[in-house]
Coordinates of C-alpha atoms in Angstrom, one line a residue:
Chain A
M1 CA -32.1 -72.2 36.5
T2 CA -34.3 -73.5 38.6
H3 CA -35.4 -71.3 41.5
P4 CA -33.3 -71.6 45.0
G5 CA -35.4 -72.5 48.4
S6 CA -36.0 -69.8 51.2
G7 CA -32.6 -71.3 52.4
E8 CA -30.1 -71.1 49.6
L9 CA -31.3 -67.5 49.2
R10 CA -31.1 -66.9 52.8
R11 CA -27.4 -67.9 52.8
A12 CA -26.3 -65.3 49.7
I13 CA -27.3 -62.3 51.4
D14 CA -24.5 -63.2 54.6
E15 CA -22.6 -65.3 51.6
P16 CA -22.9 -63.9 48.5
G17 CA -19.7 -65.3 46.8
H18 CA -20.8 -68.4 48.0
A19 CA -23.4 -69.1 44.6
P20 CA -23.4 -65.8 42.7
E21 CA -25.1 -67.0 39.8
V22 CA -28.2 -67.9 43.2
L23 CA -28.4 -63.9 43.3
A24 CA -27.8 -63.4 39.6
H25 CA -31.0 -65.6 38.7
A26 CA -32.7 -63.4 41.8
S27 CA -31.8 -59.9 40.3
E28 CA -34.2 -61.2 37.2
C29 CA -36.9 -64.1 39.3
D30 CA -40.0 -61.9 40.2
Q31 CA -40.8 -64.5 43.1
C32 CA -37.3 -65.0 43.8
G33 CA -36.6 -60.9 44.2
T34 CA -39.5 -60.1 46.3
E35 CA -38.6 -64.0 48.8
L36 CA -35.0 -62.2 49.2
E37 CA -36.5 -59.1 49.6
R38 CA -38.5 -60.3 52.4
L39 CA -35.5 -63.0 53.8
R40 CA -33.4 -59.6 54.0
A41 CA -36.2 -57.7 55.7
D42 CA -36.3 -60.7 58.3
A43 CA -32.6 -61.3 58.1
G44 CA -32.0 -57.1 58.8
F45 CA -35.3 -57.2 62.2
C46 CA -32.8 -59.6 63.4
A47 CA -29.3 -57.9 63.3
A48 CA -30.8 -55.0 64.9
A49 CA -32.8 -56.8 67.4
L50 CA -29.6 -59.8 68.0
E51 CA -26.5 -58.0 67.2
G52 CA -23.7 -56.2 70.0
A53 CA -21.1 -56.4 71.0
V54 CA -20.0 -57.8 74.3
A55 CA -16.0 -57.4 75.2
P56 CA -15.6 -59.7 78.2
D57 CA -12.4 -60.0 80.0
A58 CA -11.6 -63.3 80.0
E59 CA -8.4 -63.8 81.6
S60 CA -10.0 -62.8 85.2
A61 CA -13.1 -65.2 84.0
Y62 CA -10.4 -67.6 83.6
R63 CA -9.1 -67.3 87.0
R64 CA -12.7 -67.3 88.5
V65 CA -13.6 -70.5 86.1
H66 CA -10.4 -72.0 87.5
S67 CA -11.1 -71.4 90.3
R68 CA -13.9 -73.3 90.8
A69 CA -13.7 -75.6 88.6
I70 CA -10.8 -77.3 90.2
Q71 CA -9.0 -76.3 93.9
P72 CA -5.4 -75.8 93.3
A73 CA -4.1 -78.2 95.4
A74 CA -5.3 -80.6 92.3
F75 CA -2.6 -78.8 90.0
A76 CA 0.2 -79.5 93.4
N77 CA -0.8 -82.8 93.3
F78 CA 0.7 -84.6 90.3
A79 CA 4.2 -83.8 92.2
R80 CA 4.3 -86.9 94.2
P81 CA 6.3 -87.0 97.3
A82 CA 10.4 -87.1 96.7
A83 CA 11.0 -90.4 97.8
A84 CA 12.4 -93.7 96.4
L85 CA 9.0 -95.3 97.7
A86 CA 6.9 -93.5 96.2
A87 CA 8.5 -94.6 93.1
A88 CA 8.3 -98.1 93.8
A89 CA 4.5 -97.2 94.4
A90 CA 3.8 -95.8 91.9
I91 CA 5.8 -98.5 89.4
V92 CA 2.9 -100.7 91.4
L93 CA -0.3 -98.5 90.5
A94 CA 1.4 -98.3 86.7
L95 CA 1.8 -102.1 86.7
V96 CA -1.4 -103.1 88.4
L97 CA -3.5 -99.8 87.9
T98 CA -2.9 -98.2 85.2
P99 CA -2.3 -100.0 81.5
L100 CA 0.1 -98.3 80.6
G101 CA 3.4 -99.5 78.8
G102 CA 2.5 -103.1 76.8
Y103 CA 5.5 -104.7 77.8
A104 CA 5.6 -103.9 82.0
R105 CA 1.6 -104.9 81.9
S106 CA 1.8 -108.3 79.8
F107 CA 5.3 -109.3 81.5
L108 CA 3.5 -108.7 85.2
T109 CA 0.5 -111.2 84.1
V110 CA -1.6 -111.6 86.7
F111 CA -5.2 -113.1 86.4
E112 CA -6.2 -111.8 90.1
P113 CA -4.0 -109.9 92.4
K114 CA -3.6 -110.6 96.3
Q115 CA -0.3 -110.9 97.2
F116 CA 2.0 -109.0 96.9
E117 CA 5.7 -110.2 96.7
A118 CA 9.1 -108.3 96.4
V119 CA 11.4 -109.3 93.5
Q120 CA 14.9 -107.8 93.7
V121 CA 15.7 -105.2 90.7
S122 CA 19.1 -104.6 90.2
R123 CA 19.6 -100.5 88.3
A124 CA 20.3 -102.0 85.9
D125 CA 17.3 -104.5 85.6
L126 CA 15.7 -101.0 85.1
R127 CA 17.5 -100.2 82.7
H128 CA 17.3 -102.8 80.4
L129 CA 13.6 -103.5 81.4
R130 CA 13.1 -99.6 80.1
I131 CA 14.7 -101.1 76.2
L132 CA 12.6 -104.3 75.2
P133 CA 10.9 -103.5 72.2
Q134 CA 7.4 -102.6 72.9
A135 CA 4.1 -104.1 73.1
E136 CA 3.9 -102.5 69.6
E137 CA 6.4 -104.3 68.3
V138 CA 5.0 -108.3 68.8
G139 CA 1.4 -107.2 69.1
T140 CA -1.1 -105.0 69.4
Q141 CA -2.4 -103.1 71.5
R142 CA -6.2 -101.8 71.8
I143 CA -8.4 -99.8 74.6
V144 CA -12.2 -100.8 74.9
T145 CA -12.9 -98.8 77.4
K146 CA -10.1 -96.2 78.2
M147 CA -10.3 -94.8 82.3
T148 CA -12.0 -91.5 83.5
H149 CA -10.1 -89.8 86.2
T150 CA -12.5 -87.0 88.1
R151 CA -10.5 -85.2 91.1
Y152 CA -12.7 -84.1 93.8
V153 CA -11.8 -81.6 96.9
S154 CA -14.3 -82.7 99.3
F155 CA -14.5 -87.0 100.4
A156 CA -17.9 -86.7 99.9
S157 CA -18.5 -85.7 97.0
A158 CA -15.7 -88.7 95.6
Q159 CA -17.3 -91.0 97.7
K160 CA -20.5 -90.4 95.6
H161 CA -18.7 -91.3 92.5
A162 CA -15.9 -93.7 93.7
G163 CA -18.2 -96.9 92.7
F164 CA -16.9 -98.7 95.2
A165 CA -17.6 -98.5 98.9
V166 CA -14.7 -96.4 100.5
R167 CA -12.6 -95.8 102.8
R168 CA -10.7 -92.8 104.5
P169 CA -8.3 -92.7 107.4
G170 CA -9.3 -92.9 110.9
V171 CA -6.5 -90.7 112.0
L172 CA -3.7 -88.8 109.8
P173 CA -0.1 -88.7 110.8
A174 CA 0.8 -84.9 112.7
G175 CA 1.6 -82.3 110.0
F176 CA -0.4 -83.7 106.9
G177 CA -4.3 -82.4 105.8
T178 CA -4.1 -79.5 104.9
V179 CA -5.2 -80.7 101.7
H180 CA -7.2 -83.6 100.5
D181 CA -7.3 -84.0 96.9
Y182 CA -9.1 -87.1 95.4
M183 CA -9.2 -88.7 91.9
T184 CA -11.5 -91.1 90.7
M185 CA -10.5 -93.2 88.9
T186 CA -13.7 -95.5 86.2
P187 CA -12.6 -98.5 85.0
S188 CA -10.9 -99.5 82.1
E189 CA -10.1 -102.7 79.6
M190 CA -7.8 -103.6 76.5
T191 CA -6.5 -106.1 75.0
F192 CA -3.0 -107.0 73.8
T193 CA -2.8 -109.1 71.2
F194 CA 0.2 -111.6 70.3
N195 CA 1.5 -110.9 66.7
A196 CA 4.8 -113.2 65.5
A197 CA 4.5 -111.7 62.3
K198 CA 4.8 -108.0 63.5
A199 CA 7.8 -109.7 65.7
R200 CA 9.2 -111.0 62.6
A201 CA 9.0 -107.6 61.0
F202 CA 10.6 -106.3 63.9
E203 CA 13.0 -108.8 64.2
K204 CA 14.2 -108.0 61.1
R205 CA 14.4 -103.8 61.0
S206 CA 16.6 -103.4 64.7
H207 CA 18.8 -106.3 63.9
K208 CA 17.8 -107.5 67.0
T209 CA 16.9 -111.4 68.5
L210 CA 13.5 -112.0 70.3
P211 CA 13.4 -115.7 71.3
P212 CA 10.8 -117.4 68.9
M213 CA 6.9 -117.0 70.3
P214 CA 6.3 -120.6 72.0
P215 CA 3.1 -122.5 69.4
G216 CA 0.1 -120.9 70.9
L217 CA 1.0 -116.8 71.7
D218 CA 0.8 -116.0 68.3
G219 CA -2.7 -114.6 68.2
T220 CA -3.4 -114.8 71.4
T221 CA -5.3 -111.5 72.9
V222 CA -4.6 -110.8 76.7
R223 CA -7.2 -108.6 78.3
V224 CA -6.3 -106.7 81.4
R225 CA -9.7 -104.5 82.6
T226 CA -9.6 -102.8 86.1
G227 CA -12.0 -101.7 88.1
Y228 CA -12.5 -98.2 90.2
A229 CA -10.3 -96.4 91.8
L230 CA -9.7 -94.1 93.8
E231 CA -6.8 -92.1 95.0
S232 CA -6.9 -90.1 98.2
S233 CA -3.6 -87.7 99.1
F234 CA -3.3 -85.7 101.9
Q235 CA -0.7 -82.7 101.2
S236 CA 2.1 -82.5 104.2
R237 CA 2.2 -79.3 106.0
A238 CA 5.6 -78.6 105.3
S239 CA 5.8 -79.1 101.8
K240 CA 3.2 -79.1 99.0
E241 CA 5.3 -81.6 96.9
Q242 CA 4.9 -84.0 99.4
S243 CA 1.7 -86.5 100.2
L244 CA 0.7 -88.8 102.2
V245 CA -1.1 -91.1 99.0
I246 CA -4.1 -93.6 100.1
V247 CA -5.2 -95.9 96.3
Q248 CA -8.0 -98.0 96.7
A249 CA -8.6 -100.1 93.3
Q250 CA -11.1 -102.8 92.8
A251 CA -8.3 -106.1 91.8
P252 CA -8.2 -106.0 87.9
R253 CA -7.7 -109.3 86.2
V254 CA -6.8 -110.1 83.3
T255 CA -7.5 -113.1 80.8
S256 CA -5.7 -114.9 77.6
T257 CA -7.8 -115.8 75.1
G258 CA -5.3 -118.5 74.3
A259 CA -1.7 -119.0 75.6
S260 CA -1.6 -119.5 79.3
L261 CA 0.1 -117.1 82.2
D262 CA 3.3 -119.8 82.7
T263 CA 3.5 -120.3 78.3
L264 CA 3.4 -115.9 78.5
E265 CA 5.0 -115.6 81.6
R266 CA 8.3 -117.9 79.6
Y267 CA 8.5 -116.3 76.5
L268 CA 8.8 -112.7 78.0
L269 CA 10.9 -113.8 80.8
S270 CA 13.0 -114.6 77.9
M271 CA 12.8 -111.7 76.0
P272 CA 16.3 -110.4 75.4
N273 CA 17.4 -107.5 78.8
V274 CA 15.5 -109.5 80.8
S275 CA 19.0 -110.8 82.7
P276 CA 18.4 -114.6 84.2
E277 CA 18.6 -113.6 87.5
L278 CA 15.6 -111.7 87.9
A279 CA 14.3 -114.2 85.8
R280 CA 14.8 -116.8 88.3
R281 CA 13.6 -114.3 91.1
I282 CA 10.6 -113.8 89.6
R283 CA 10.0 -117.6 88.8
A284 CA 10.9 -118.6 92.4
L285 CA 7.5 -116.3 93.2
G286 CA 5.6 -119.4 92.9
D287 CA 2.2 -118.4 92.6
I288 CA 1.6 -116.0 89.5
Q289 CA -1.7 -116.1 89.0
N290 CA -2.0 -113.9 92.3
T291 CA 0.8 -112.8 92.9
V292 CA 2.3 -108.9 92.3
P293 CA 5.8 -109.6 91.6
V294 CA 7.3 -105.6 93.0
P295 CA 10.0 -104.8 92.3
V296 CA 12.5 -103.0 94.8
I297 CA 15.1 -101.6 94.3
I298 CA 18.9 -103.2 95.5
D299 CA 20.6 -101.8 97.7
K300 CA 17.9 -98.5 98.2
Q301 CA 14.7 -100.0 99.3
T302 CA 14.1 -103.2 102.5
A303 CA 10.3 -105.3 101.4
R304 CA 9.2 -107.5 104.5
Q305 CA 5.8 -109.4 104.3
V306 CA 3.6 -107.7 107.2
Q307 CA -0.1 -108.2 109.0
V308 CA -2.2 -105.2 107.8
D309 CA -5.8 -104.2 108.0
G310 CA -6.5 -108.7 108.6
A311 CA -4.4 -109.5 105.6
Q312 CA -0.7 -110.2 104.4
G313 CA 0.2 -106.8 102.8
L314 CA 4.4 -106.1 101.8
A315 CA 5.6 -103.0 103.6
I316 CA 8.7 -101.4 101.8
G317 CA 10.9 -99.1 103.4
D318 CA 13.2 -96.8 102.1
N319 CA 17.2 -97.5 103.7
T320 CA 17.2 -93.3 103.0
G321 CA 14.5 -92.4 105.7
L322 CA 12.8 -90.4 103.3
G323 CA 9.4 -93.0 103.1
A324 CA 8.0 -95.9 103.4
G325 CA 4.7 -97.4 102.6
V326 CA 2.4 -100.4 102.5
M327 CA 0.3 -102.7 99.9
W328 CA -1.9 -105.2 100.3
Q329 CA -5.2 -106.8 99.2
K330 CA -8.7 -107.5 101.3
N331 CA -12.1 -108.1 99.7
G332 CA -11.3 -108.0 96.3
I333 CA -10.2 -104.4 97.3
V334 CA -6.0 -104.0 96.7
Y335 CA -4.6 -101.0 99.1
V336 CA -1.7 -98.8 98.5
V337 CA -0.9 -96.1 101.7
A338 CA 2.8 -94.2 100.7
G339 CA 4.3 -90.9 101.8
P340 CA 7.4 -89.6 103.2
L341 CA 7.1 -90.5 106.9
K342 CA 8.7 -93.8 109.0
M343 CA 7.4 -97.6 108.0
D344 CA 5.2 -97.6 111.7
Q345 CA 3.3 -94.2 110.8
V346 CA 2.1 -96.4 107.7
L347 CA 1.5 -99.3 108.5
E348 CA -1.4 -96.5 111.3
V349 CA -2.9 -95.6 108.9
A350 CA -3.3 -98.8 106.6
N351 CA -4.4 -99.8 110.0
G352 CA -7.1 -97.0 110.9
L353 CA -8.9 -96.8 106.8
R354 CA -12.5 -96.9 108.6
Chain B
M1 CA -12.8 -90.5 74.9
V2 CA -11.4 -88.6 76.8
A3 CA -12.0 -87.2 80.8
A4 CA -12.0 -83.5 80.9
T5 CA -10.1 -83.4 83.7
T6 CA -7.5 -85.0 81.7
L7 CA -7.4 -81.9 79.8
I8 CA -7.4 -80.0 83.0
G9 CA -4.8 -81.9 84.9
P10 CA -1.9 -82.9 83.2
A11 CA -2.2 -80.2 80.6
A12 CA -3.8 -77.7 81.8
E13 CA -3.1 -75.4 79.7
T14 CA -5.4 -77.3 77.2
F15 CA -8.3 -76.3 79.2
E16 CA -6.4 -72.6 79.5
R17 CA -5.8 -72.3 76.1
L18 CA -9.2 -73.9 75.3
F19 CA -10.7 -71.2 77.7
A20 CA -8.5 -68.2 76.0
R21 CA -10.1 -68.9 72.5
E22 CA -13.1 -70.2 73.1
Y23 CA -14.6 -67.4 76.4
R24 CA -15.4 -64.0 74.7
R25 CA -18.0 -65.9 71.6
V26 CA -19.3 -68.6 74.3
V27 CA -19.6 -65.2 76.1
S28 CA -20.7 -63.6 72.7
I29 CA -23.5 -67.1 72.1
A30 CA -25.5 -66.2 75.5
Y31 CA -25.3 -62.8 75.4
R32 CA -27.8 -63.1 72.3
I33 CA -30.1 -64.5 74.4
T34 CA -29.5 -63.1 78.2
A35 CA -28.6 -59.5 76.7
D36 CA -27.0 -58.4 79.6
A37 CA -23.2 -58.6 79.7
G38 CA -22.9 -59.6 82.9
E39 CA -25.5 -62.5 83.0
A40 CA -24.3 -63.5 79.7
E41 CA -20.3 -64.1 81.4
D42 CA -22.0 -65.6 84.6
V43 CA -23.7 -68.4 81.5
A44 CA -20.4 -69.1 80.3
Q45 CA -18.5 -69.6 82.6
E46 CA -20.4 -72.1 84.0
V47 CA -20.5 -74.2 81.1
F48 CA -16.8 -74.3 81.5
V49 CA -16.9 -75.2 84.9
R50 CA -19.3 -78.2 83.8
L51 CA -17.5 -78.9 81.2
A52 CA -14.3 -79.5 83.8
R53 CA -15.7 -81.1 86.7
S54 CA -17.5 -83.6 83.9
P55 CA -16.3 -87.6 84.4
R56 CA -16.2 -87.4 80.4
L57 CA -15.9 -84.8 77.2
P58 CA -18.6 -84.5 74.8
D59 CA -18.4 -86.6 72.0
E60 CA -18.0 -83.8 69.4
A61 CA -16.1 -81.2 69.2
L62 CA -15.3 -79.0 72.1
P63 CA -16.3 -76.0 70.3
Y64 CA -19.2 -77.5 69.3
W65 CA -20.3 -78.3 71.9
L66 CA -19.7 -75.7 74.2
Y67 CA -21.2 -73.3 71.5
R68 CA -24.3 -75.8 71.9
A69 CA -25.1 -75.8 75.8
A70 CA -24.5 -72.1 75.9
A71 CA -27.3 -71.4 73.9
H72 CA -29.3 -73.6 76.0
A73 CA -28.5 -72.2 79.6
A74 CA -28.8 -69.0 78.7
L75 CA -32.2 -70.4 77.7
N76 CA -32.2 -71.3 81.0
A77 CA -31.3 -68.5 82.8
V78 CA -33.7 -66.2 81.2
R79 CA -36.5 -69.2 81.5
A80 CA -35.9 -69.0 85.5
R81 CA -35.1 -65.2 86.1
K82 CA -38.6 -64.1 83.9
R83 CA -39.7 -67.2 87.0
R84 CA -38.9 -64.3 89.3
A85 CA -41.5 -61.6 90.7
L86 CA -42.6 -59.6 89.2
R87 CA -41.3 -60.7 86.4
E88 CA -44.9 -60.5 84.2
R89 CA -45.5 -57.2 85.7
R90 CA -42.5 -55.9 84.3
E91 CA -43.0 -57.7 80.9
F92 CA -45.8 -55.9 80.4
L93 CA -45.4 -52.1 81.4
L94 CA -42.1 -52.8 78.8
L95 CA -44.3 -54.1 75.9
Q96 CA -46.5 -50.3 76.8
S97 CA -43.8 -49.3 76.3
L98 CA -42.4 -51.0 73.2
R99 CA -45.6 -50.3 71.5
A100 CA -45.6 -46.9 72.0
A101 CA -42.3 -46.9 70.5
G102 CA -43.0 -48.8 67.5
E103 CA -46.4 -47.0 66.7
H104 CA -43.3 -43.4 66.6
S105 CA -40.8 -45.0 64.2
A106 CA -40.7 -47.9 62.1
D107 CA -37.5 -48.8 62.2
P108 CA -36.3 -52.2 64.6
Q109 CA -33.2 -50.3 65.3
A110 CA -34.1 -47.6 66.7
L111 CA -37.0 -49.4 69.1
L112 CA -34.9 -52.4 69.3
Q113 CA -31.5 -51.0 70.7
R114 CA -33.0 -49.5 74.0
E115 CA -33.6 -51.4 77.2
Q116 CA -37.3 -51.8 77.1
G117 CA -37.2 -53.4 73.5
R118 CA -34.5 -56.2 75.4
A119 CA -36.8 -57.6 77.8
A120 CA -39.1 -58.1 74.2
V121 CA -36.1 -59.4 73.2
R122 CA -36.3 -61.9 75.5
A123 CA -39.1 -63.0 75.6
A124 CA -40.1 -63.6 72.4
L125 CA -36.9 -65.6 72.0
L126 CA -37.9 -67.6 74.9
R127 CA -42.4 -68.1 73.3
L128 CA -40.1 -69.2 70.2
N129 CA -39.2 -73.3 70.4
A130 CA -36.1 -74.1 71.1
R131 CA -34.0 -75.4 67.8
D132 CA -35.1 -71.8 65.9
A133 CA -33.5 -69.8 69.7
E134 CA -30.8 -71.9 69.6
V135 CA -30.2 -70.9 66.0
L136 CA -30.6 -67.5 66.3
A137 CA -28.3 -67.5 69.6
L138 CA -25.5 -69.1 67.5
R139 CA -25.5 -67.0 64.4
Y140 CA -25.9 -63.6 65.1
G141 CA -22.7 -64.6 67.8
G142 CA -21.0 -65.3 65.3
L143 CA -20.8 -68.8 63.7
S144 CA -20.6 -68.5 60.9
Y145 CA -22.9 -71.4 58.6
A146 CA -20.0 -73.9 58.2
E147 CA -19.7 -73.7 61.8
L148 CA -23.5 -74.1 62.8
A149 CA -24.3 -76.6 60.6
G150 CA -21.2 -78.5 62.7
V151 CA -23.0 -77.9 66.2
L152 CA -26.8 -78.1 64.8
Q153 CA -25.2 -80.9 63.1
I154 CA -27.0 -80.9 59.5
P155 CA -25.7 -80.6 56.1
P156 CA -24.5 -76.8 55.2
A157 CA -27.1 -76.6 52.2
Q158 CA -29.9 -76.3 55.1
V159 CA -28.5 -74.2 57.3
G160 CA -29.9 -71.1 55.5
M161 CA -33.5 -72.8 55.3
R162 CA -33.5 -73.1 59.4
L163 CA -31.8 -69.4 60.0
A164 CA -34.4 -67.9 57.0
R165 CA -36.9 -70.4 59.3
A166 CA -36.7 -69.1 62.5
E167 CA -35.7 -65.4 62.0
R168 CA -39.9 -65.2 60.7
A169 CA -40.9 -66.9 63.7
F170 CA -39.0 -64.5 66.0
K171 CA -39.7 -61.0 63.9
K172 CA -43.3 -62.5 64.3
E173 CA -42.8 -63.0 67.5
I174 CA -41.8 -59.8 68.1
E175 CA -44.7 -58.3 65.8
R176 CA -46.9 -59.8 67.8
D177 CA -46.4 -58.5 71.3
T178 CA -46.1 -54.8 69.9
S179 CA -49.1 -54.6 67.9
R180 CA -51.3 -56.3 70.9

């Protein structure tokens, strides 16, 4: 064998089983044997200097790290207000701000949201929408840029990382704000490309019939770009589970490489399980390019257009009296204020943003 | 790429599990350089806090990032300490006693296990080039050759060479001090 290099000899000291022929060679070769001994002496010296056991208490260390990395409130915050209103706000967020659930996203293709309109949906409608074929069954989703979330416990630090000029409430309703929690979101981008062959394969597999893709839709890529966003929540003194939530986000943009918005809308609304009534209500919105349809559950929630923060907004109240929320768009920023409050309290917060 | 906080937030266990699995090792790596258990723990906790607060996760495998960050942070901590007042003076005195001890003992273990020896070790690590100090901390902190290759992002075949070179340089630094 040729003479092994110092690296091989060094490894043979620590891992003799790795290449036994190296040690065998060194035992017969004077030159390599000398080098091996030199390396062994260096290693022994270093081991004496650098070895030593430490036995840290990982449990108490974790508690310290945890309390420094994240304030306890951050965890509690995942439990949102129980009010049905919050659910509506969450749907809007899911549709508008986060690239979740391909269908809903494409289903509500908006180029730039400028206004919000309530679309009455029945519970049955919501159930049916959930059993639509998944986006992956009629095309391919690709995340180009993933959104990242970061939590902060002070407005000042959140503001620094928000990516745009963010606002905060001038006053908080009584009983809110013992704990502040801020979450910033970075811009994201995802694409969805329609694929007729995939849709046909799905039909064959599932024995379901999908509407034929209109001309030009196959191969069309829809691109959804979301901007920076900040979600601020102010915990209720009465219950940790309830928070006043303020979301402000740079308006998302959706673009299409081929099919027009009309074509997309027609195809998606002709999906099985979108009731003709729901399809009619969405079509009735008119300016779909700039309108975000906000699902409002019939007989549970009431919705009305309001003037808020100098803009036209949509206010949704819960008939049970558990909560209210308002959403609007101003200067390219989409705002949502919602909480377990009365509508006039929510509007007061919304109008008091500074 | 995922946000570190998504690791910590909705999937709190994920970060907790990572911590439970890696904390001791991260401390162990830092300890090679600080030679002080308390300081090594501070360094390790700092590294985990940094990860938790980071808006983006490192591109590489998380444990590897932790190991390397621990080595760097420990070197920085020792460097900062070195700047403190009296540091030079104390080091001088320690080296004096080391030299005296060296004259009486050729056994590096007996020599270096002393408190004074630790100071010399830290001083020598600081004088080494950072890459050598890093490989020593990682290897004597408990990483295998395969793990070293991953952390240092070099082919496994080169690990032995890097390590041998670092050991040689380290030994020379210590000897230079003790024979001064």
